[in-house]
Short mmCIF file of C-alpha atoms and ligand atoms in Angstrom, two decimals:
data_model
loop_
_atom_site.label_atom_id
_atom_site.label_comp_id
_atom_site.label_asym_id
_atom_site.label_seq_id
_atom_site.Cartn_x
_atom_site.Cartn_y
_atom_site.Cartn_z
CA UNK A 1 -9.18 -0.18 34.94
CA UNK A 2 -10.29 1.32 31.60
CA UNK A 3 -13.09 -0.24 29.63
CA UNK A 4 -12.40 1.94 26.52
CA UNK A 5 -13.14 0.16 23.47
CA UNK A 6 -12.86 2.21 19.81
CA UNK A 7 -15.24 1.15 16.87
CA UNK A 8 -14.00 2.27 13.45
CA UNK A 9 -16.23 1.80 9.87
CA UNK A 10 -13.19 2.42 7.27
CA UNK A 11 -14.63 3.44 4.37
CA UNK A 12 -12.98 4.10 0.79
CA UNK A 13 -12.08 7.95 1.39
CA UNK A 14 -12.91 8.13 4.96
CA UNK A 15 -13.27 6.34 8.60
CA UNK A 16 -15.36 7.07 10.89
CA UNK A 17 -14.81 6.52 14.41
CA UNK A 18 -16.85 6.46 18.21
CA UNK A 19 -14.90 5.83 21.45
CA UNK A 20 -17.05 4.00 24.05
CA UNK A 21 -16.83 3.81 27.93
CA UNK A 22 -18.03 0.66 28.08
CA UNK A 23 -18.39 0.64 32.12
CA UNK A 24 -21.46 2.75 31.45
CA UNK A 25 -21.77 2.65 27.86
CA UNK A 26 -21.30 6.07 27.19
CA UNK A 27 -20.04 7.83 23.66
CA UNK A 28 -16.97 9.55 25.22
CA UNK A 29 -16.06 10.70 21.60
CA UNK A 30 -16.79 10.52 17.98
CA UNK A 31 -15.50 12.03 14.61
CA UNK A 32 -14.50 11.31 11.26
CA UNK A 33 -11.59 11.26 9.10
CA UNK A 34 -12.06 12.81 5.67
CA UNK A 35 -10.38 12.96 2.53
CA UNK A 36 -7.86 10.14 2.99
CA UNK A 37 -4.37 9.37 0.62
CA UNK A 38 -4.77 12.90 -0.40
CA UNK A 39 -3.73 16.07 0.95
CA UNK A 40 -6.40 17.35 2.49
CA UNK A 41 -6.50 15.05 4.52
CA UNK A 42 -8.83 16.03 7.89
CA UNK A 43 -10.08 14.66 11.00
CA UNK A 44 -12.97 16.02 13.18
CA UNK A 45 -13.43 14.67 17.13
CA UNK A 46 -16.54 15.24 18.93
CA UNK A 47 -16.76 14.56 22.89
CA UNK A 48 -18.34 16.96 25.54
CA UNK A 49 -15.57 19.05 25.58
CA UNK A 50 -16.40 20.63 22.14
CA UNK A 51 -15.14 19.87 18.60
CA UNK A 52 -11.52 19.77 17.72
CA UNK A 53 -10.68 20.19 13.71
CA UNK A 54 -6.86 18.87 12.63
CA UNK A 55 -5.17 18.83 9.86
CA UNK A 56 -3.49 15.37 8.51
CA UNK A 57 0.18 15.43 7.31
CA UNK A 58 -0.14 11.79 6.11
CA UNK A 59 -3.42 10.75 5.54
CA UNK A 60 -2.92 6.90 4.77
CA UNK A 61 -4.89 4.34 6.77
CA UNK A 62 -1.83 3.35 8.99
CA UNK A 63 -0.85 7.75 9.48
CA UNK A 64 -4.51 8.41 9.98
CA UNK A 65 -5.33 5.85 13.02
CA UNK A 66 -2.18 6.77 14.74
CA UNK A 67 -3.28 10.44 15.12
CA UNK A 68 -7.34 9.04 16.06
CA UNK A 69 -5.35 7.02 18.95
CA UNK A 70 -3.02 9.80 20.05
CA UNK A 71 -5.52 12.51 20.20
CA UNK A 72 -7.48 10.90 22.05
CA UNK A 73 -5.24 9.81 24.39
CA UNK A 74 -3.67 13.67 24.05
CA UNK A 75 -7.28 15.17 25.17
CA UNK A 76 -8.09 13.34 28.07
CA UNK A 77 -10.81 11.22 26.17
CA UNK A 78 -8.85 8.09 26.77
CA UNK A 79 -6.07 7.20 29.98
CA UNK A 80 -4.69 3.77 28.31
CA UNK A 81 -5.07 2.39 25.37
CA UNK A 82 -8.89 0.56 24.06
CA UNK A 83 -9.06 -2.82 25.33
CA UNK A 84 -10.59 -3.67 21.88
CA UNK A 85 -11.52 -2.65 18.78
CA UNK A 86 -14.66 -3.18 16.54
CA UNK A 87 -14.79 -2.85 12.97
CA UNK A 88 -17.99 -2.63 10.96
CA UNK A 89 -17.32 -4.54 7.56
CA UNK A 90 -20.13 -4.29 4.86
CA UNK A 91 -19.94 -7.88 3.24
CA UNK A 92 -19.43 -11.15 4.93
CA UNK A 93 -20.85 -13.08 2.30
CA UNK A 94 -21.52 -16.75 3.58
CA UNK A 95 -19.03 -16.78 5.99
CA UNK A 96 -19.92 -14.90 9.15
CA UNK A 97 -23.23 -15.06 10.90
CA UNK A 98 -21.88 -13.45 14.16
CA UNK A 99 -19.45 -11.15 14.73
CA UNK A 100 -16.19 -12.69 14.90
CA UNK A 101 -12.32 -12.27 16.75
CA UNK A 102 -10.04 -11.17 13.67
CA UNK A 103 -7.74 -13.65 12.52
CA UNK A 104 -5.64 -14.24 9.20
CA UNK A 105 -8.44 -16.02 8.23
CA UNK A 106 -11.09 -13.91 9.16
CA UNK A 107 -9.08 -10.90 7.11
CA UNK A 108 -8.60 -13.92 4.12
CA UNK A 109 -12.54 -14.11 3.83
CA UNK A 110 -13.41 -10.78 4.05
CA UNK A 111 -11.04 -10.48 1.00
CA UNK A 112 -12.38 -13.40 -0.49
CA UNK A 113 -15.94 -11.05 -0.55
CA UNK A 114 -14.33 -7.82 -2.27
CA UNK A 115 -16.39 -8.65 -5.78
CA UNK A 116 -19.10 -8.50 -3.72
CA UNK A 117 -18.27 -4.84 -1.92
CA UNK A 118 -15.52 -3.53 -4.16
CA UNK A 119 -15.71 -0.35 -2.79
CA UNK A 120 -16.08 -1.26 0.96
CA UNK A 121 -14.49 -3.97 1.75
CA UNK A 122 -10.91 -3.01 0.52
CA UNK A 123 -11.50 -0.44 3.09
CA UNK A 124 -12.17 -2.66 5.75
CA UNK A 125 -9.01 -4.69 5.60
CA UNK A 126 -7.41 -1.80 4.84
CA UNK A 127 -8.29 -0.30 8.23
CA UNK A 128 -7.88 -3.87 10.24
CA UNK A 129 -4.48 -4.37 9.09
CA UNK A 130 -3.39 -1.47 9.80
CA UNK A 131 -4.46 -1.27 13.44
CA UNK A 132 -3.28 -4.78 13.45
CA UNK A 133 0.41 -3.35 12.68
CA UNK A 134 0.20 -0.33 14.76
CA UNK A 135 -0.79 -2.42 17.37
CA UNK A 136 -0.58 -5.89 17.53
CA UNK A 137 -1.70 -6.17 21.27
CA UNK A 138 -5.13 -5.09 20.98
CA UNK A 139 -7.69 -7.58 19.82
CA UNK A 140 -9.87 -6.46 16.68
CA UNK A 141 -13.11 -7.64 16.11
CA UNK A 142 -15.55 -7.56 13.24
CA UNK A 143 -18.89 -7.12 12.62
CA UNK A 144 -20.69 -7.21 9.34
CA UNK A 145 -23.71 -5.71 7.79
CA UNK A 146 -25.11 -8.87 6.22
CA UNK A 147 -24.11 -10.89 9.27
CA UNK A 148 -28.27 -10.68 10.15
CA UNK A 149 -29.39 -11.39 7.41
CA UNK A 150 -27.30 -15.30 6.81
CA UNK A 151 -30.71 -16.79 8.57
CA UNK A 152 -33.03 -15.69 5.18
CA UNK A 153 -34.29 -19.40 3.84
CA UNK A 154 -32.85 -19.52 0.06
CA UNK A 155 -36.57 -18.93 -1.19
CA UNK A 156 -36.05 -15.48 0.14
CA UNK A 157 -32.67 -15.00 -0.97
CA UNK A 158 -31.80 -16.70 -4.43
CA UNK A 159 -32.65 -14.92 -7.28
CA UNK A 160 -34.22 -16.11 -10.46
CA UNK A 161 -31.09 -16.89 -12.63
CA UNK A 162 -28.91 -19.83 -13.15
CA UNK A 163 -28.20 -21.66 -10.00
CA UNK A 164 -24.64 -21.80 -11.23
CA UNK A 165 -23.92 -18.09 -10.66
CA UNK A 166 -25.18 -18.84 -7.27
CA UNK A 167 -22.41 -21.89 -6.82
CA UNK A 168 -20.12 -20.55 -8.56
CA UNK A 169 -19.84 -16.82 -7.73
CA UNK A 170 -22.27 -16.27 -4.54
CA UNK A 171 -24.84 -14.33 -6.73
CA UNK A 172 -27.39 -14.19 -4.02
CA UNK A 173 -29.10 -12.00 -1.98
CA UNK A 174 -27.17 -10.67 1.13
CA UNK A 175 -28.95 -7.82 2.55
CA UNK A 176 -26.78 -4.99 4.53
CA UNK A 177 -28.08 -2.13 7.45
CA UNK A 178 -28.19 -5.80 9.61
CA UNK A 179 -26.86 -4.64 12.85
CA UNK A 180 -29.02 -1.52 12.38
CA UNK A 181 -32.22 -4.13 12.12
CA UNK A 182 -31.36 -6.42 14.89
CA UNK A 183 -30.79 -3.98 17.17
CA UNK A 184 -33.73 -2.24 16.48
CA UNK A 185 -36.24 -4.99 16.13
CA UNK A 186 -35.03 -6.19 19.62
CA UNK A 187 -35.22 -3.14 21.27
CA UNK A 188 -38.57 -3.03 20.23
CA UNK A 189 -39.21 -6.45 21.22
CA UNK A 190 -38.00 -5.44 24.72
CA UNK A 191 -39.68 -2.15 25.15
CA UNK A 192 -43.16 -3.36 23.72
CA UNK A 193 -43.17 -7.06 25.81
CA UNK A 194 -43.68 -8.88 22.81
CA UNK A 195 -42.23 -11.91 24.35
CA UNK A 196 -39.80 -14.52 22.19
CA UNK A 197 -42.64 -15.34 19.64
CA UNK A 198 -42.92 -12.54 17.60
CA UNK A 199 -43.21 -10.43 13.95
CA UNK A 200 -41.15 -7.47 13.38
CA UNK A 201 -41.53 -5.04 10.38
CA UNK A 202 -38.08 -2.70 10.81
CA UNK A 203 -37.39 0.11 8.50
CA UNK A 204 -33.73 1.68 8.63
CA UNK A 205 -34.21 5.11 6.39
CA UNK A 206 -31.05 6.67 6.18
CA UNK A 207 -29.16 7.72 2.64
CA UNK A 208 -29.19 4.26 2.25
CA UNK A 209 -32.52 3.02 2.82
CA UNK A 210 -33.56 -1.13 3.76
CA UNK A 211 -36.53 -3.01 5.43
CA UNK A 212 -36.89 -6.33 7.25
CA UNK A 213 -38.95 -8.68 8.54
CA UNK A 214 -38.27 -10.63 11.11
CA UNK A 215 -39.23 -13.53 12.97
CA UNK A 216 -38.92 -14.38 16.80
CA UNK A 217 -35.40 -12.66 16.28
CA UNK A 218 -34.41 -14.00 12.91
CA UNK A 219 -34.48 -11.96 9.77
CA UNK A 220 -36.58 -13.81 7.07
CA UNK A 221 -36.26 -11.28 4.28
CA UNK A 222 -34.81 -7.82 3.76
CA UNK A 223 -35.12 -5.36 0.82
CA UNK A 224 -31.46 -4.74 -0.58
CA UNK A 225 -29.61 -7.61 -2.05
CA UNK A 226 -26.08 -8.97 -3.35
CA UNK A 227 -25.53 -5.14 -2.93
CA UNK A 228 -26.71 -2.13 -1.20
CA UNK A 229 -28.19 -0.99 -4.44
CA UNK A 230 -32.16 -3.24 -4.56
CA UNK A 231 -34.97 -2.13 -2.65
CA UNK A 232 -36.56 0.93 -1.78
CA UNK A 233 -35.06 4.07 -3.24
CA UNK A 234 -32.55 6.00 -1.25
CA UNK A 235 -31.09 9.57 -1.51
CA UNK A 236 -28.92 8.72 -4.51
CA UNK A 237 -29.85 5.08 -5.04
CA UNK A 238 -32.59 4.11 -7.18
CA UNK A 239 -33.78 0.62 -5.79
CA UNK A 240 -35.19 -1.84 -8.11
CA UNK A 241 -34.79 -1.10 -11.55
CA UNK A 242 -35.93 -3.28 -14.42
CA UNK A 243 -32.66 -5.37 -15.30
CA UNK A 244 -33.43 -4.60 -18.73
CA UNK A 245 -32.73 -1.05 -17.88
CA UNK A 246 -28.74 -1.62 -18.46
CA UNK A 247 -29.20 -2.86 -21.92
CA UNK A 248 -31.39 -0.12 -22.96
CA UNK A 249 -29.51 3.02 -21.61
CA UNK A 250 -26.40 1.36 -22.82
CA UNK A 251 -27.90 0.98 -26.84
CA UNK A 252 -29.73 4.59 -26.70
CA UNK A 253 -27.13 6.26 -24.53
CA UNK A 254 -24.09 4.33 -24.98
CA UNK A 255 -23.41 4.31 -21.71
CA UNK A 256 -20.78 1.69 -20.25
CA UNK A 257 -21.83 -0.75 -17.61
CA UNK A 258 -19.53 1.50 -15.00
CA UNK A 259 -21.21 4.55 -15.95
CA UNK A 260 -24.76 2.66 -15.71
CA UNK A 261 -24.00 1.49 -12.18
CA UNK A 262 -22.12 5.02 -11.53
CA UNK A 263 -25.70 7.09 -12.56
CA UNK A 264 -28.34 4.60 -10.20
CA UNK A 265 -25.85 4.04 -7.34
CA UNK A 266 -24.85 8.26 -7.23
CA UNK A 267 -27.14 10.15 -9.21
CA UNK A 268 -30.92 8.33 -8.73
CA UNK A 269 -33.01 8.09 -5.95
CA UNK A 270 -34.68 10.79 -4.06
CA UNK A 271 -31.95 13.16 -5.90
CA UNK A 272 -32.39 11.97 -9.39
CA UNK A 273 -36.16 12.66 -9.24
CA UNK A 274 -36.21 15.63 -7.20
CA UNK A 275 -33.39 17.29 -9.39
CA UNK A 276 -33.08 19.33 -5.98
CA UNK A 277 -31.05 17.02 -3.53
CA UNK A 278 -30.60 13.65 -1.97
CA UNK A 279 -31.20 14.97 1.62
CA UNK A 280 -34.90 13.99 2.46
CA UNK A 281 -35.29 17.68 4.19
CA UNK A 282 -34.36 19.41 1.67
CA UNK A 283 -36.78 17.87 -0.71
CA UNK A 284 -39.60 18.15 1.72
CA UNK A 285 -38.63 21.62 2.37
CA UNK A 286 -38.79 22.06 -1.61
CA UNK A 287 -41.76 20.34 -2.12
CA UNK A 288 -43.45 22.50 0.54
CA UNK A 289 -42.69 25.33 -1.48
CA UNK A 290 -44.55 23.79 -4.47
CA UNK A 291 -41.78 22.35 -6.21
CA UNK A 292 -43.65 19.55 -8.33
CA UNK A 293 -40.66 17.32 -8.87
CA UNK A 294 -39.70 17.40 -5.41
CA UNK A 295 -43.31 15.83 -4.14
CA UNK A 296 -42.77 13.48 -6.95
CA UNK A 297 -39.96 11.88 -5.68
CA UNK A 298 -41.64 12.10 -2.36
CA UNK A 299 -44.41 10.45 -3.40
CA UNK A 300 -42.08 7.78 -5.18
CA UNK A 301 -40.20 7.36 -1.98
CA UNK A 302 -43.98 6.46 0.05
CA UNK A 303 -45.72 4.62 -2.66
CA UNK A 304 -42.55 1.86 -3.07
CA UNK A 305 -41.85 2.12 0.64
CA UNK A 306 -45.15 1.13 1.24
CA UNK A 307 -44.91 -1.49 -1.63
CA UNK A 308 -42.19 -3.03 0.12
CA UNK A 309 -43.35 -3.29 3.52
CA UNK A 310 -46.38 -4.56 2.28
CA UNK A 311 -44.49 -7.74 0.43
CA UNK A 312 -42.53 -8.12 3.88
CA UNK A 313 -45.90 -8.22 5.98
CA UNK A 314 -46.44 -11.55 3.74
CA UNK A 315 -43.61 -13.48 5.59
CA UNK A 316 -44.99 -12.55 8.81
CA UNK A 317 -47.24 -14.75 10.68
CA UNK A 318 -48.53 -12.07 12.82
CA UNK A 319 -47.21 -8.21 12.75
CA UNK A 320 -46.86 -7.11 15.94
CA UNK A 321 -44.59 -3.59 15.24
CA UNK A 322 -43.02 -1.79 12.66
CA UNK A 323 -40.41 0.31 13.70
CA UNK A 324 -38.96 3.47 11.92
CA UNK A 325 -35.06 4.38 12.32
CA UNK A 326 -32.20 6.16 10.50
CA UNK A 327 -32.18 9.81 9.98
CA UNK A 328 -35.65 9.65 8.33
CA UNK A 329 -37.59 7.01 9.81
CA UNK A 330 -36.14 9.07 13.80
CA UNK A 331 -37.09 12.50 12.10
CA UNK A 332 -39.56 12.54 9.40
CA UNK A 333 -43.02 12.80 10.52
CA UNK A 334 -45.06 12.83 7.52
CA UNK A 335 -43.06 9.79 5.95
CA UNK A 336 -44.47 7.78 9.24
CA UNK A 337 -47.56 9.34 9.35
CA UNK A 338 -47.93 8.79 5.49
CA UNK A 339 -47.00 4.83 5.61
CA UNK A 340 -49.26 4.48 8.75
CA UNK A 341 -52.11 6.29 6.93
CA UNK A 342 -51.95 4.63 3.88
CA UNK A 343 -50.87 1.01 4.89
CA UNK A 344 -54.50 0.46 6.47
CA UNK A 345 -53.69 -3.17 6.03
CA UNK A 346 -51.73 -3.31 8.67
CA UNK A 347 -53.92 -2.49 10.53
CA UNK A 348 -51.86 0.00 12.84
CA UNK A 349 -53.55 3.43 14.26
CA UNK A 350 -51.39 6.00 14.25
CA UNK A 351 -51.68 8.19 17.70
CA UNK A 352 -50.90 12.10 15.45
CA UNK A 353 -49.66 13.86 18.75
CA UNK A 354 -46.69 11.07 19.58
CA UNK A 355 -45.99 11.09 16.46
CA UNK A 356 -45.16 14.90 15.97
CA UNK A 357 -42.73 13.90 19.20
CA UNK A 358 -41.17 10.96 18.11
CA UNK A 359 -42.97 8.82 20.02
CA UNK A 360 -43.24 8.63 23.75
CA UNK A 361 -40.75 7.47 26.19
CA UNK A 362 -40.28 4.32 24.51
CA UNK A 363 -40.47 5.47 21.04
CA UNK A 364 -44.28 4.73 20.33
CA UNK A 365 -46.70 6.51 17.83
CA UNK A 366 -49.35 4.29 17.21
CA UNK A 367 -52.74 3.58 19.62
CA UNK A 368 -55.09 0.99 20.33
CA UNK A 369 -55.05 -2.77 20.36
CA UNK A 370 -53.76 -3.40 17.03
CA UNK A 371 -50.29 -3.82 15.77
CA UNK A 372 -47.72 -0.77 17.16
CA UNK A 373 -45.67 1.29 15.09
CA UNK A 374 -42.23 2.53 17.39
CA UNK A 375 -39.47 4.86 16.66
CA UNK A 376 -36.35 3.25 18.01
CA UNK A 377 -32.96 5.36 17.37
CA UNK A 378 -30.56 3.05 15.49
CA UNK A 379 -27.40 2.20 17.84
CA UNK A 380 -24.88 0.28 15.20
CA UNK A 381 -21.81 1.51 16.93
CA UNK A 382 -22.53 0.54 20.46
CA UNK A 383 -23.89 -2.83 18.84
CA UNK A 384 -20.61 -2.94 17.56
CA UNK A 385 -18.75 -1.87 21.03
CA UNK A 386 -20.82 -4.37 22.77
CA UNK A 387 -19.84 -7.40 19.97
CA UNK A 388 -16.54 -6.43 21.25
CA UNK A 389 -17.04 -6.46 24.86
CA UNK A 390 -18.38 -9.82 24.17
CA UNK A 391 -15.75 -11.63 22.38
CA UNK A 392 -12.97 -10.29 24.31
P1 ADP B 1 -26.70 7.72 6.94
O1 ADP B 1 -27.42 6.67 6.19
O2 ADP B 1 -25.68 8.44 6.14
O3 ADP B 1 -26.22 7.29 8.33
P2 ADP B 1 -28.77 9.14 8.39
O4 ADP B 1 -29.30 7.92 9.05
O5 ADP B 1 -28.17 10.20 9.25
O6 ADP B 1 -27.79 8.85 7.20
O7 ADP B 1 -30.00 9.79 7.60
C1 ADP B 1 -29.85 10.89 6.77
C2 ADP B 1 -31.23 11.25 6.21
O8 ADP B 1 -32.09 11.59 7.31
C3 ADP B 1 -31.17 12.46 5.28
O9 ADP B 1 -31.99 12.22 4.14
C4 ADP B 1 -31.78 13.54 6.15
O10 ADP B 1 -32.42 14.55 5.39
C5 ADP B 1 -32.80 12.75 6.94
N1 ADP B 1 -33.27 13.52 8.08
C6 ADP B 1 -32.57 13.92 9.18
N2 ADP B 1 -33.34 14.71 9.97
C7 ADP B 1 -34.55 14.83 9.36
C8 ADP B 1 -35.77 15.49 9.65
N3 ADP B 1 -35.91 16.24 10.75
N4 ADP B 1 -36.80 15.36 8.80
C9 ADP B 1 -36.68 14.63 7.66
N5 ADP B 1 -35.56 13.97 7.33
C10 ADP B 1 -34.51 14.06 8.15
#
C-alpha cells in the first residue's frame, strides 16, 4: 500500500510543496507554485525524472492544489492519493507545542494568531481549507515554527514592557525556524553521543537567519521574537534595531509605520548594507573583489552573529556543539571558520580541512577534546512528513 504523504508551506504568493515515500523516506518530488491569484500563475515539479514547468489557468489556493495532486498522480510520482498531509504554519502562538491533527479548532487558533503573522498565517489556513474541501478524506496535520520554542521560561521570552500587552495581546517572544532547530540539535545529539544531558548551540542561516540554545532537548532561548524580524541580521532583515529607530526615521523621514517595517523587513540586512544583494554569495563574491561595503555587511553579519551566540552560550550549562545549517551555515566556509576563529570562548578548535568539506561523514569540523562544532543539513519537510506519519 502507498505511504505517500505531501507536505505543503502555503505562503502569501506561493506554496511550496515535497512529496515523501515515507516507506523509505525518500523525496519522490518537490516544486513550487509561484505567482498565485494572478495570471502568471506557475508551478515547477522536481523528482528524478527531470523538471516539469506548467502553466496555471486558475491560480487560487483551491485551482492550484488540484493541479499539485493531479500531476503528480499524472507522472507516475504518486499511484493513490497521500495518506496525509503536513502543513508548516509559521505562528502558533501559545497554543500548540506539538504538532497537531487539524480540526475546526485547530484552523480557529491558527486564525486567532494572524496579528501575530499577518502575512503567513492567512496563507496557512488558506492552504488547509482548501485541501480540506478538495478533499475531505485525507487527514491534515500541522506543524508550526514556534511550536519549539513554547518550552523558553518567561525570563527568556517576555520583553521589557507592560505586562498587560503580554495578557492582553500575546506581546511576547515566540521564536520561528523551530522545526529547523530541533531537528538539527537532535541529529547532532545522535550523531555526536552526547547522551540525554546535554547543551546545544544551533544556528539555522538561511535568508532568514535564527539561533538557539538548547537544553537536554528543550529550547531555552532563541534569537527572533514575536516575529521573524529580531535577532541576527538576515539577507533583507535587519535584526535588532534600536526601538527608537521608528520614531526617528518617521520625524526626519516621514516615513509611516508600514513603510518603516516595509524598509527593515525587505530592504536591510545583508542587502541594505551591501547595496549589492541579499544572497550571502553574492556579497562574498563582491567583497572578494574589493567591494568595501560588501565586507562591511559581512563583517556586520560575523561580529552580531557572534554577539548572539555568545549571549546564548550564557544559558548553557555546558556547550557541548554548535551546529551550522541553512543555506549558509551547510555552505559558507569562512562564516564557520570565522565564528569558530573568533569565538575562542567557546572553546571549540576548528579542524580547516573538514571544514572546506562540510564536515566529515557526520557533519563535523571541529578537533580535539573540547566542545564540537557540526554541520547538520536542515530536514524541516521530512520533520514535517514524519509529524504526519505520527499522528495518523
Ligand atoms: P531559505 O531561508 O530561503 O530556505 P536557504 O536556507 O536556502 O534559504 O539559504 C539561502 C542562503 O544560503 C543564501 O544567502 C545563499 O547565498 C546561501 N548559500 C547557499 N550556498 C552557499 C555557498 N556555497 N556559500 C555561501 N552561501 C551560500
Amino acid at each position: 500500500m502507498s505511504n505517500n504523504i505531501l507536505v505543503i508551506n502555503s505562503g502569501s504568493s506561493s506554496i511550496k510543496f515535497s512529496l515523501f515515500d515515507m516507506s523509505s523516506e525518500a523525496e519522490r518530488a518537490s516544486g513550487l507554485a509561484e505567482r498565485l491569484n494572478t495570471a502568471e500563475g506557475e508551478i515547477t515539479i522536481k523528482s528524478a525524472e527531470g523538471k516539469l514547468n506548467l502553466k496555471l489557468e486558475k491560480s487560487d489556493y483551491r485551482s492550484t492544489l488540484e493541479v499539485i495532486i493531479n500531476t503528480l498522480t499524472e507522472q507516475g510520482l504518486m499511484d493513490t492519493l497521500p495518506v496525509a498531509i503536513g502543513h508548516r504554519v509559521v505562528h502558533g502562538g501559545e497554543f500548540f507545542s506539538d504538532p497537531v491533527l487539524v480540526t475546526a479548532d485547530v484552523i480557529e487558533k491558527i486564525k486567532q494568531c494572524i496579528p501575530l503573522a499577518p502575512l503567513h498565517n492567512p496563507a496557512a489556513v488558506a492552504g488547509i481549507e482548501a485541501m480540506e474541501s478538495l478533499y475531505p478524506e485525507i487527514p491534515q496535520v500541522t506543524v508550526f515554527d514556534t511550536a519549539f520554542h513554547q518550552t523558553l521560561p518567561p525570563k527568556a521570552y517576555l520583553y521589557g514592557v507592560p505586562y498587560e500587552l503580554y495578557e492582553e495581546l500575546g506581546v511576547r517572544r515566540y521564536g520561528m525556524h523551530g522545526t529547523s532547530h530541533q531537528y538539527v540539535s537532535s541529529e547532532a545529539a545522535k550523531r555526536l553521543g552526547l547522551g540525554e544531558k546535554h547543551g546545544i548551540l544551533t544556528a539555522h542561516l538561511g535568508n532568514g537567519c535564527s539561533c538557539s540554545a538548547v537544553v537536554n532537548g528543550k529550547c531555552v532561548d532563541t534569537t527572533m521574537g514575536m516575529t521573524p524580524l529580531e535577532g541576527l541580521l538576515m539577507g533583507t532583515r535587519s535584526g535588532d534595531v534600536d526601538p527608537g529607530l521608528h520614531q526617528f526615521l518617521h520625524d526626519q523621514k516621514g516615513w509611516s509605520i508600514e513603510e518603516i517595517t516595509n524598509v527593515l523587513n525587505k530592504k536591510s540586512g545583508l542587502l541594505g548594507i551591501s547595496g549589492v544583494s541579499n544572497d550571502m554569495r553574492s556579497v562574498e563574491a563582491a567583497a572578494e573583489e574589493g567591494n568595501e561595503r560588501a565586507q562591511l555587511a559581512l563583517d556586520v553579519f560575523h561580529f552580531r552573529l557572534a554577539r548572539q551566540l555568545g549571549g546564548l552560550a550564557a544559558c548553557l550549562p555546558q556547550l557541548d556543539a554548535l551546529v551550522f545549517t541553512g543555506g549558509i551555515g551547510e555552505n559558507s566556509r569562512s562564516t564557520r571558520a570565522l565564528i569558530i576563529n573568533t569565538m575562542k570562548i567557546l572553546g571549540i578548535e576548528l579542524d580547516e580541512e573538514l571544514n572546506k568539506t562540510n564536515g566529515n561523514e557526520l557533519g563535523v569540523i571541529s578537533k580535539g577534546n573540547g566542545p564540537k562544532a557540526i554541520v547538520v543539513n536542515t530536514a524541516e519537510e521530512l520533520m514535517i512528513a514524519r509529524a504526519a506519519q505520527a499522528l495518523i
